[in-house]
Amino acid sequence: MKTTEKLPEAHPISMAIFLVLIAALLASCSMFQSDVTPRPKMAKLVTPPQEPPPSDAPYCEVNLDCPASAICNPKLYIYKNDRKLLLVNNGVLVREYRIALGPTPSGDKLVRGDGRTPEGEFYICRKNPTSKFYKSLGINYPAPKHAEKALDYGAISMAEFREIMAASESMKFPPANTALGGDIYIHGGGTYEDWTKGCIAISNSAVDELFEVVAIGTPVEVKP
């Protein structure tokens, strides 16, 4: 009679070793899985569109973060009514400063002692690092336009007229001892109120920056 062979029974120790190996294998698989939770995507910051400059603005772009070292072709625009000075470089507005004026800010300057700031086109013709009001940049007032008008109505002599014209041609500081007055500067001292005698006052930090980028001959336009 054929005897049926019995399968060997699993030894308890062998079974335990088998279970340990299975557990180790499963643990090793988990090592290849990242335990870093993926970060949610950041929403993109949308920069609001910049408003276009006014149609009569002397610039077409604005970059107030432009470094001073990059300002190579400056022009100054002074707006008396708005009490501001704009520094424009190659058609780009790079700085805007608050200003203070004299006791009679409205209207063009006519005579010495009227407390007015002259209007028109000028240029920087003097730089004084040791001014009474910190630092100063002189503008060429009286300019030829003012001298011609004054000569027409007899306020200055022909000799004075020629002296003013010669100073303008050589980019030198014009005489301030005629009936037209003079000694007009952009200088430091602050903008807390209108306190000058007809000059344009700005903060000391602003004049520091202008002193760095403005040269003799830099155009200055003073508007009402």
PDB file of N, CA and C in Angstrom, residues 22 48 85 87 98 107 118 129-130 133 138 162 170 178 180 194:
ATOM      1  N   ILE A  22      10.503  40.092   5.362  1.00  0.00           N
ATOM      2  CA  ILE A  22       9.447  40.816   4.643  1.00  0.00           C
ATOM      3  C   ILE A  22       9.311  42.248   5.171  1.00  0.00           C
ATOM      4  N   PRO A  48       0.823  96.537 -10.841  1.00  0.00           N
ATOM      5  CA  PRO A  48      -0.199  97.341 -11.505  1.00  0.00           C
ATOM      6  C   PRO A  48       0.415  98.164 -12.624  1.00  0.00           C
ATOM      7  N   LEU A  85      10.904 119.849  -7.898  1.00  0.00           N
ATOM      8  CA  LEU A  85      12.018 119.866  -8.842  1.00  0.00           C
ATOM      9  C   LEU A  85      12.157 118.462  -9.417  1.00  0.00           C
ATOM     10  N   LEU A  87      14.304 115.822 -11.792  1.00  0.00           N
ATOM     11  CA  LEU A  87      15.578 115.501 -12.425  1.00  0.00           C
ATOM     12  C   LEU A  87      15.284 114.482 -13.519  1.00  0.00           C
ATOM     13  N   ARG A  98      10.975 117.887  -3.375  1.00  0.00           N
ATOM     14  CA  ARG A  98      10.146 119.000  -2.916  1.00  0.00           C
ATOM     15  C   ARG A  98      11.030 120.236  -2.798  1.00  0.00           C
ATOM     16  N   GLY A 107       4.901 134.576 -10.444  1.00  0.00           N
ATOM     17  CA  GLY A 107       5.387 135.536 -11.425  1.00  0.00           C
ATOM     18  C   GLY A 107       6.892 135.494 -11.608  1.00  0.00           C
ATOM     19  N   PRO A 118      13.064 133.595 -10.667  1.00  0.00           N
ATOM     20  CA  PRO A 118      12.943 133.846 -12.111  1.00  0.00           C
ATOM     21  C   PRO A 118      12.427 132.627 -12.858  1.00  0.00           C
ATOM     22  N   PRO A 129      30.510 124.125  -2.913  1.00  0.00           N
ATOM     23  CA  PRO A 129      30.382 123.063  -1.915  1.00  0.00           C
ATOM     24  C   PRO A 129      30.356 123.560  -0.476  1.00  0.00           C
ATOM     25  N   THR A 130      30.609 124.851  -0.281  1.00  0.00           N
ATOM     26  CA  THR A 130      30.639 125.411   1.082  1.00  0.00           C
ATOM     27  C   THR A 130      29.694 126.606   1.186  1.00  0.00           C
ATOM     28  N   PHE A 133      24.091 127.928   2.783  1.00  0.00           N
ATOM     29  CA  PHE A 133      22.986 126.980   2.951  1.00  0.00           C
ATOM     30  C   PHE A 133      23.426 125.609   2.454  1.00  0.00           C
ATOM     31  N   GLY A 138      24.441 127.456  -8.690  1.00  0.00           N
ATOM     32  CA  GLY A 138      23.998 128.746  -9.207  1.00  0.00           C
ATOM     33  C   GLY A 138      23.442 128.654 -10.611  1.00  0.00           C
ATOM     34  N   ARG A 162      25.798 144.329 -21.735  1.00  0.00           N
ATOM     35  CA  ARG A 162      26.907 143.601 -22.344  1.00  0.00           C
ATOM     36  C   ARG A 162      27.597 142.671 -21.350  1.00  0.00           C
ATOM     37  N   SER A 170      29.910 132.793 -21.937  1.00  0.00           N
ATOM     38  CA  SER A 170      31.042 132.035 -21.383  1.00  0.00           C
ATOM     39  C   SER A 170      30.624 131.096 -20.252  1.00  0.00           C
ATOM     40  N   THR A 178      23.037 144.603 -10.667  1.00  0.00           N
ATOM     41  CA  THR A 178      22.214 145.490 -11.477  1.00  0.00           C
ATOM     42  C   THR A 178      20.815 145.579 -10.860  1.00  0.00           C
ATOM     43  N   LEU A 180      18.290 144.249 -11.884  1.00  0.00           N
ATOM     44  CA  LEU A 180      17.592 142.970 -12.027  1.00  0.00           C
ATOM     45  C   LEU A 180      17.855 142.028 -10.865  1.00  0.00           C
ATOM     46  N   ASP A 194       8.176 128.433   2.600  1.00  0.00           N
ATOM     47  CA  ASP A 194       8.833 129.327   1.652  1.00  0.00           C
ATOM     48  C   ASP A 194       9.645 130.352   2.453  1.00  0.00           C
TER      49      ASP A 194
END
